[in-house]
mmCIF file of C-alpha atoms in Angstrom:
data_model
loop_
_atom_site.group_PDB
_atom_site.id
_atom_site.type_symbol
_atom_site.label_atom_id
_atom_site.label_comp_id
_atom_site.label_asym_id
_atom_site.label_seq_id
_atom_site.Cartn_x
_atom_site.Cartn_y
_atom_site.Cartn_z
ATOM 1 C CA MET T 21 67.089 -79.551 14.456
ATOM 2 C CA GLU T 22 68.539 -77.775 11.450
ATOM 3 C CA LEU T 23 70.753 -80.757 10.782
ATOM 4 C CA ILE T 24 67.754 -83.106 10.782
ATOM 5 C CA ILE T 25 65.893 -80.893 8.331
ATOM 6 C CA ASN T 26 68.914 -80.620 6.037
ATOM 7 C CA LEU T 27 69.504 -84.322 6.219
ATOM 8 C CA SER T 28 65.909 -85.172 5.431
ATOM 9 C CA ILE T 29 65.892 -82.773 2.435
ATOM 10 C CA PHE T 30 69.013 -84.514 1.199
ATOM 11 C CA LEU T 31 67.486 -87.939 1.637
ATOM 12 C CA VAL T 32 64.237 -86.963 -0.091
ATOM 13 C CA LEU T 33 66.183 -85.582 -3.055
ATOM 14 C CA LEU T 34 68.266 -88.722 -3.127
ATOM 15 C CA GLY T 35 65.171 -90.885 -3.086
ATOM 16 C CA VAL T 36 63.427 -88.894 -5.832
ATOM 17 C CA GLY T 37 66.616 -89.099 -7.885
ATOM 18 C CA LEU T 38 66.920 -92.806 -7.294
ATOM 19 C CA PHE T 39 63.368 -93.814 -8.085
ATOM 20 C CA ALA T 40 62.118 -91.164 -10.554
ATOM 21 C CA GLY T 41 65.495 -90.865 -12.228
ATOM 22 C CA ARG T 42 65.905 -94.601 -12.690
ATOM 23 C CA ALA T 43 62.354 -95.017 -13.942
ATOM 24 C CA ALA T 44 62.878 -92.254 -16.471
ATOM 25 C CA GLU T 45 66.165 -93.750 -17.597
ATOM 26 C CA GLN T 46 64.701 -97.186 -18.069
ATOM 27 C CA ARG T 47 61.817 -95.738 -20.054
ATOM 28 C CA HIS T 48 64.278 -93.850 -22.205
ATOM 29 C CA PHE T 49 66.303 -97.003 -22.865
ATOM 30 C CA ARG T 50 63.172 -98.907 -23.893
ATOM 31 C CA GLU T 51 62.139 -96.082 -26.200
ATOM 32 C CA LEU T 52 65.593 -95.924 -27.700
ATOM 33 C CA LYS T 53 65.582 -99.632 -28.448
ATOM 34 C CA GLN T 54 62.333 -99.325 -30.313
ATOM 35 C CA ARG T 55 63.386 -96.293 -32.322
ATOM 36 C CA GLU T 56 66.714 -97.847 -33.143
ATOM 37 C CA LEU T 57 64.864 -100.859 -34.462
ATOM 38 C CA LEU T 58 62.666 -98.724 -36.664
ATOM 39 C CA LEU T 59 65.668 -96.865 -38.063
ATOM 40 C CA ARG T 60 67.896 -99.867 -38.625
ATOM 41 C CA GLY T 61 67.471 -99.517 -42.383
ATOM 42 C CA ILE T 62 69.670 -96.443 -42.366
ATOM 43 C CA LEU T 63 73.303 -97.404 -42.258
ATOM 44 C CA VAL T 64 75.761 -95.261 -40.381
ATOM 45 C CA PHE T 65 79.493 -95.181 -41.038
ATOM 46 C CA SER T 66 82.368 -93.251 -39.627
ATOM 47 C CA GLU T 67 84.128 -93.692 -42.961
ATOM 48 C CA LYS T 68 84.759 -90.756 -45.126
ATOM 49 C CA ARG T 69 84.707 -92.427 -48.527
ATOM 50 C CA PRO T 70 81.257 -93.460 -49.771
ATOM 51 C CA PRO T 71 81.093 -96.657 -51.852
ATOM 52 C CA GLN T 72 81.814 -95.962 -55.515
ATOM 53 C CA ASP T 73 79.591 -98.690 -56.900
ATOM 54 C CA ARG T 74 76.327 -97.227 -55.711
ATOM 55 C CA PRO T 75 74.604 -94.278 -57.317
ATOM 56 C CA PHE T 76 73.807 -91.302 -55.134
ATOM 57 C CA GLU T 77 71.887 -88.345 -56.322
ATOM 58 C CA ARG T 78 72.834 -85.836 -53.733
ATOM 59 C CA SER T 79 74.032 -85.453 -50.158
ATOM 60 C CA ALA T 80 72.987 -83.381 -47.180
ATOM 61 C CA LEU T 81 74.358 -82.584 -43.766
ATOM 62 C CA VAL T 82 72.270 -84.215 -41.047
ATOM 63 C CA MET T 83 72.646 -83.937 -37.288
ATOM 64 C CA GLY T 84 71.036 -84.821 -34.020
ATOM 65 C CA SER T 85 71.696 -83.415 -30.643
ATOM 66 C CA VAL T 86 70.466 -83.740 -27.103
ATOM 67 C CA VAL T 87 71.298 -82.240 -23.700
ATOM 68 C CA ILE T 88 71.054 -84.704 -20.839
ATOM 69 C CA ALA T 89 71.438 -83.982 -17.143
ATOM 70 C CA GLU T 90 72.263 -86.366 -14.350
ATOM 71 C CA ASP T 91 69.834 -86.848 -11.491
ATOM 72 C CA TYR T 92 70.545 -86.121 -7.878
ATOM 73 C CA PHE T 93 71.239 -89.735 -7.047
ATOM 74 C CA LYS T 94 73.699 -90.239 -9.893
ATOM 75 C CA GLY T 95 75.549 -87.116 -8.928
ATOM 76 C CA THR T 96 75.887 -88.109 -5.295
ATOM 77 C CA VAL T 97 76.987 -91.625 -6.079
ATOM 78 C CA ALA T 98 79.528 -90.422 -8.607
ATOM 79 C CA GLY T 99 80.836 -87.895 -6.128
ATOM 80 C CA LEU T 100 81.380 -90.568 -3.513
ATOM 81 C CA LYS T 101 82.772 -93.069 -5.952
ATOM 82 C CA SER T 102 85.273 -90.649 -7.417
ATOM 83 C CA LEU T 103 87.021 -90.698 -4.066
ATOM 84 C CA PHE T 104 88.059 -94.281 -4.735
ATOM 85 C CA GLY T 105 88.355 -94.157 -8.505
ATOM 86 C CA GLY T 106 87.165 -96.857 -10.864
ATOM 87 C CA ASN T 107 84.176 -97.016 -13.180
ATOM 88 C CA LEU T 108 81.519 -94.428 -12.574
ATOM 89 C CA THR T 109 78.718 -96.632 -13.774
ATOM 90 C CA THR T 110 76.071 -94.062 -13.041
ATOM 91 C CA TYR T 111 77.623 -91.756 -15.613
ATOM 92 C CA GLU T 112 78.317 -94.475 -18.118
ATOM 93 C CA SER T 113 74.613 -95.129 -18.620
ATOM 94 C CA LEU T 114 74.006 -91.408 -18.889
ATOM 95 C CA LEU T 115 76.555 -90.911 -21.617
ATOM 96 C CA ASP T 116 75.399 -94.022 -23.498
ATOM 97 C CA ARG T 117 71.854 -92.743 -23.398
ATOM 98 C CA GLY T 118 72.788 -89.320 -24.719
ATOM 99 C CA ARG T 119 74.902 -90.603 -27.519
ATOM 100 C CA ARG T 120 72.342 -93.103 -28.704
ATOM 101 C CA GLU T 121 69.620 -90.471 -28.599
ATOM 102 C CA ALA T 122 71.775 -88.105 -30.724
ATOM 103 C CA ILE T 123 72.409 -90.832 -33.284
ATOM 104 C CA VAL T 124 68.694 -91.727 -33.450
ATOM 105 C CA ARG T 125 67.797 -88.078 -34.078
ATOM 106 C CA MET T 126 70.410 -87.837 -36.811
ATOM 107 C CA LYS T 127 69.021 -90.965 -38.437
ATOM 108 C CA GLN T 128 65.475 -89.563 -38.243
ATOM 109 C CA GLN T 129 66.642 -86.490 -40.141
ATOM 110 C CA ALA T 130 68.370 -88.716 -42.690
ATOM 111 C CA ARG T 131 65.231 -90.771 -43.201
ATOM 112 C CA GLN T 132 63.119 -87.662 -43.764
ATOM 113 C CA LEU T 133 65.470 -86.816 -46.600
ATOM 114 C CA GLY T 134 65.100 -90.267 -48.028
ATOM 115 C CA ALA T 135 68.707 -91.168 -47.388
ATOM 116 C CA SER T 136 69.955 -94.736 -47.116
ATOM 117 C CA MET T 137 73.366 -94.135 -45.577
ATOM 118 C CA VAL T 138 75.130 -91.576 -43.441
ATOM 119 C CA PHE T 139 78.868 -91.205 -43.868
ATOM 120 C CA ASN T 140 81.630 -89.587 -41.872
ATOM 121 C CA VAL T 141 79.614 -89.588 -38.692
ATOM 122 C CA LYS T 142 81.224 -87.632 -35.904
ATOM 123 C CA LEU T 143 80.225 -87.882 -32.313
ATOM 124 C CA GLU T 144 80.905 -85.084 -29.969
ATOM 125 C CA THR T 145 80.320 -84.507 -26.307
ATOM 126 C CA ALA T 146 80.495 -81.106 -24.646
ATOM 127 C CA SER T 147 80.105 -80.735 -20.912
ATOM 128 C CA LEU T 148 77.804 -77.904 -20.046
ATOM 129 C CA GLY T 149 79.068 -78.124 -16.511
ATOM 130 C CA SER T 150 77.190 -76.983 -13.500
ATOM 131 C CA ASP T 151 74.355 -74.493 -13.694
ATOM 132 C CA GLY T 152 75.168 -70.824 -13.119
ATOM 133 C CA SER T 153 74.374 -70.963 -9.411
ATOM 134 C CA GLY T 154 77.482 -73.058 -8.837
ATOM 135 C CA LYS T 155 76.294 -74.504 -5.542
ATOM 136 C CA SER T 156 75.419 -77.964 -6.657
ATOM 137 C CA GLY T 157 77.790 -78.613 -9.543
ATOM 138 C CA ILE T 158 75.196 -80.735 -11.306
ATOM 139 C CA PHE T 159 76.508 -82.173 -14.492
ATOM 140 C CA SER T 160 74.864 -81.947 -17.873
ATOM 141 C CA ALA T 161 76.323 -82.660 -21.288
ATOM 142 C CA GLU T 162 75.420 -82.053 -24.858
ATOM 143 C CA PHE T 163 75.776 -84.880 -27.351
ATOM 144 C CA ILE T 164 75.972 -84.202 -31.054
ATOM 145 C CA ALA T 165 76.050 -86.663 -33.887
ATOM 146 C CA TYR T 166 76.450 -85.427 -37.398
ATOM 147 C CA GLY T 167 77.344 -86.736 -40.791
ATOM 148 C CA THR T 168 76.576 -86.571 -44.459
ATOM 149 C CA ALA T 169 73.444 -88.343 -45.598
ATOM 150 C CA LEU T 170 73.692 -89.838 -49.072
ATOM 151 C CA ILE T 171 70.447 -89.868 -50.943
ATOM 152 C CA PRO T 172 69.986 -92.409 -53.695
ATOM 153 C CA PRO T 173 68.074 -91.561 -56.898
ATOM 154 C CA ARG T 174 64.354 -91.578 -56.382
ATOM 155 C CA ALA T 175 63.637 -94.883 -58.117
ATOM 156 C CA ALA T 176 66.083 -96.710 -55.855
ATOM 157 C CA VAL T 177 64.576 -95.385 -52.601
ATOM 158 C CA LYS T 178 63.682 -98.256 -50.332
ATOM 159 C CA LEU T 179 60.318 -97.910 -48.585
ATOM 160 C CA PRO T 180 60.675 -96.870 -44.991
ATOM 161 C CA ASP T 181 60.045 -99.673 -42.550
ATOM 162 C CA ALA T 182 56.794 -98.187 -41.288
ATOM 163 C CA LEU T 183 55.269 -98.284 -44.774
ATOM 164 C CA THR T 184 56.481 -101.775 -45.462
ATOM 165 C CA VAL T 185 54.822 -102.980 -42.293
ATOM 166 C CA ALA T 186 51.534 -101.285 -43.203
ATOM 167 C CA ALA T 187 51.504 -102.707 -46.738
ATOM 168 C CA MET S 1 74.370 -73.706 -50.740
ATOM 169 C CA GLU S 2 75.235 -77.361 -50.262
ATOM 170 C CA LEU S 3 76.774 -78.519 -47.037
ATOM 171 C CA SER S 4 78.604 -81.757 -46.490
ATOM 172 C CA ASN S 5 81.223 -83.163 -44.188
ATOM 173 C CA LEU S 6 82.712 -85.372 -46.884
ATOM 174 C CA ASP S 7 85.408 -84.260 -49.295
ATOM 175 C CA THR S 8 83.205 -84.446 -52.355
ATOM 176 C CA LEU S 9 79.599 -84.069 -53.460
ATOM 177 C CA PRO S 10 77.938 -86.838 -55.478
ATOM 178 C CA ASN S 11 77.708 -86.104 -59.221
ATOM 179 C CA LYS S 12 79.629 -82.847 -58.813
ATOM 180 C CA THR S 13 83.202 -81.827 -59.373
ATOM 181 C CA ILE S 14 85.066 -79.207 -57.441
ATOM 182 C CA VAL S 15 86.317 -76.456 -59.683
ATOM 183 C CA LYS S 16 87.722 -74.047 -57.148
ATOM 184 C CA HIS S 17 88.770 -74.007 -53.500
ATOM 185 C CA LEU S 18 88.080 -70.814 -51.660
ATOM 186 C CA GLY S 19 89.549 -71.541 -48.257
ATOM 187 C CA LEU S 20 88.203 -71.868 -44.734
ATOM 188 C CA VAL S 21 84.918 -70.265 -43.736
ATOM 189 C CA GLN S 22 83.438 -70.257 -40.284
ATOM 190 C CA GLY S 23 80.574 -69.018 -38.236
ATOM 191 C CA SER S 24 80.107 -68.920 -34.516
ATOM 192 C CA THR S 25 77.755 -67.667 -31.909
ATOM 193 C CA VAL S 26 77.810 -67.390 -28.144
ATOM 194 C CA ARG S 27 74.548 -68.023 -26.347
ATOM 195 C CA ALA S 28 73.647 -67.599 -22.733
ATOM 196 C CA LYS S 29 71.041 -69.688 -21.004
ATOM 197 C CA HIS S 30 67.689 -68.048 -20.400
ATOM 198 C CA ALA S 31 67.269 -67.406 -16.664
ATOM 199 C CA GLY S 32 63.722 -68.807 -16.585
ATOM 200 C CA LYS S 33 64.753 -71.884 -18.521
ATOM 201 C CA ASP S 34 67.709 -72.275 -16.218
ATOM 202 C CA LEU S 35 65.401 -72.369 -13.228
ATOM 203 C CA LEU S 36 63.328 -75.132 -14.776
ATOM 204 C CA ALA S 37 66.468 -76.965 -15.690
ATOM 205 C CA GLY S 38 67.544 -76.672 -12.083
ATOM 206 C CA LEU S 39 64.364 -78.465 -10.994
ATOM 207 C CA LYS S 40 64.859 -81.066 -13.693
ATOM 208 C CA ASN S 41 68.273 -81.818 -12.268
ATOM 209 C CA ILE S 42 66.687 -83.662 -9.377
ATOM 210 C CA VAL S 43 65.199 -86.281 -11.677
ATOM 211 C CA GLY S 44 67.690 -85.934 -14.507
ATOM 212 C CA GLY S 45 66.927 -86.656 -18.144
ATOM 213 C CA GLU S 46 66.764 -84.507 -21.207
ATOM 214 C CA LEU S 47 66.865 -80.750 -20.761
ATOM 215 C CA LYS S 48 64.641 -79.938 -23.753
ATOM 216 C CA SER S 49 65.064 -76.209 -23.431
ATOM 217 C CA TYR S 50 68.841 -76.519 -23.620
ATOM 218 C CA THR S 51 68.640 -78.895 -26.544
ATOM 219 C CA GLU S 52 66.544 -76.333 -28.373
ATOM 220 C CA LEU S 53 68.785 -73.493 -27.352
ATOM 221 C CA LEU S 54 71.898 -75.156 -28.676
ATOM 222 C CA ASN S 55 70.107 -76.220 -31.867
ATOM 223 C CA GLU S 56 69.085 -72.616 -32.495
ATOM 224 C CA ALA S 57 72.646 -71.557 -31.816
ATOM 225 C CA ARG S 58 73.971 -74.141 -34.232
ATOM 226 C CA ASP S 59 71.570 -72.983 -36.949
ATOM 227 C CA GLU S 60 72.790 -69.470 -36.397
ATOM 228 C CA ALA S 61 76.439 -70.578 -36.628
ATOM 229 C CA ILE S 62 75.678 -72.415 -39.868
ATOM 230 C CA ARG S 63 73.866 -69.378 -41.217
ATOM 231 C CA ARG S 64 76.903 -67.208 -40.549
ATOM 232 C CA MET S 65 79.243 -69.719 -42.109
ATOM 233 C CA VAL S 66 77.005 -69.919 -45.179
ATOM 234 C CA GLN S 67 76.904 -66.113 -45.368
ATOM 235 C CA GLN S 68 80.683 -66.022 -45.388
ATOM 236 C CA ALA S 69 80.874 -68.718 -47.987
ATOM 237 C CA ARG S 70 78.392 -66.869 -50.190
ATOM 238 C CA ALA S 71 80.391 -63.710 -49.847
ATOM 239 C CA THR S 72 83.458 -65.450 -51.231
ATOM 240 C CA GLY S 73 81.441 -66.730 -54.186
ATOM 241 C CA ALA S 74 81.186 -70.368 -53.116
ATOM 242 C CA ASN S 75 78.233 -72.599 -53.757
ATOM 243 C CA ALA S 76 79.111 -75.390 -51.369
ATOM 244 C CA VAL S 77 80.911 -75.936 -48.063
ATOM 245 C CA LEU S 78 82.685 -79.237 -47.605
ATOM 246 C CA ASN S 79 84.199 -80.952 -44.632
ATOM 247 C CA VAL S 80 81.938 -79.100 -42.221
ATOM 248 C CA ARG S 81 82.676 -79.564 -38.523
ATOM 249 C CA PHE S 82 80.900 -78.434 -35.396
ATOM 250 C CA SER S 83 82.146 -77.726 -31.972
ATOM 251 C CA THR S 84 80.541 -76.632 -28.720
ATOM 252 C CA SER S 85 82.471 -75.200 -25.842
ATOM 253 C CA ASN S 86 81.434 -73.990 -22.456
ATOM 254 C CA ILE S 87 83.245 -70.710 -22.222
ATOM 255 C CA ALA S 88 81.737 -69.336 -19.048
ATOM 256 C CA ALA S 89 79.178 -70.385 -16.496
ATOM 257 C CA GLY S 90 75.840 -70.264 -18.312
ATOM 258 C CA ALA S 91 77.227 -69.461 -21.759
ATOM 259 C CA ALA S 92 78.205 -71.725 -24.604
ATOM 260 C CA GLU S 93 79.936 -71.075 -27.893
ATOM 261 C CA VAL S 94 78.797 -73.002 -30.915
ATOM 262 C CA MET S 95 81.011 -72.975 -33.960
ATOM 263 C CA ALA S 96 80.749 -74.369 -37.511
ATOM 264 C CA TYR S 97 83.544 -74.368 -39.998
ATOM 265 C CA GLY S 98 84.441 -75.849 -43.319
ATOM 266 C CA THR S 99 86.063 -75.358 -46.698
ATOM 267 C CA ALA S 100 84.241 -73.158 -49.201
ATOM 268 C CA VAL S 101 84.320 -74.479 -52.730
ATOM 269 C CA VAL S 102 82.748 -73.918 -56.110
ATOM 270 C CA VAL S 103 81.265 -77.070 -57.593
ATOM 271 C CA GLU S 104 79.733 -77.863 -60.939
#
């Protein structure tokens, strides 16, 4: 009897993770695509040396971060799959999501400052590991993107996309 | 205080290097928030309370770094880097460091 109850709880959690988790992820990816499109005017480089032929008035540190957790389904699948090795595709999409979200947030900050480019962008991932209870070992990770936004002189500021569309 | 993770600031020249400055903070997760995060783990997705928590921690680390830089007489910190590490279950260290300089 106890076994049946335990098993059904597990299956319910798995189902919730599978359907709700996947729906949330797909929604997030759609949203990301839109926001990335809106922010495409801001160029992002991992280079350290800004171009010498363009005038910049000042610079500012910008960053974006997000903490993303796996869902129950992803965790279970990854646990099973790690027995055989190979690509853990359920985690790949999770990490992709987190990193893109962090970059988008960094770009949003850059845009607020009127920047046109962000240089020396660093991406960092820190595993926050399982929660304190330690029984489930559910994985969550923090993604940070940061860099230096270069702000052109006021006259040279390009209108943000939203304004250009409205005009 | 100007912060940058490049080696230079536009339209400014470095007149003096004052060495490494750093700031760090260790934050524990809030028990109540942890509980909610535990529920969120079934469906996954962003843990907003943790994002906020770590952002606050990073602001604090930056503040401490800036304080140190100010104490040495700097007016800018260049080559700033961040790092986050999970030092114990439920606690994370956030660190910021860079080179303090005087620019003109």
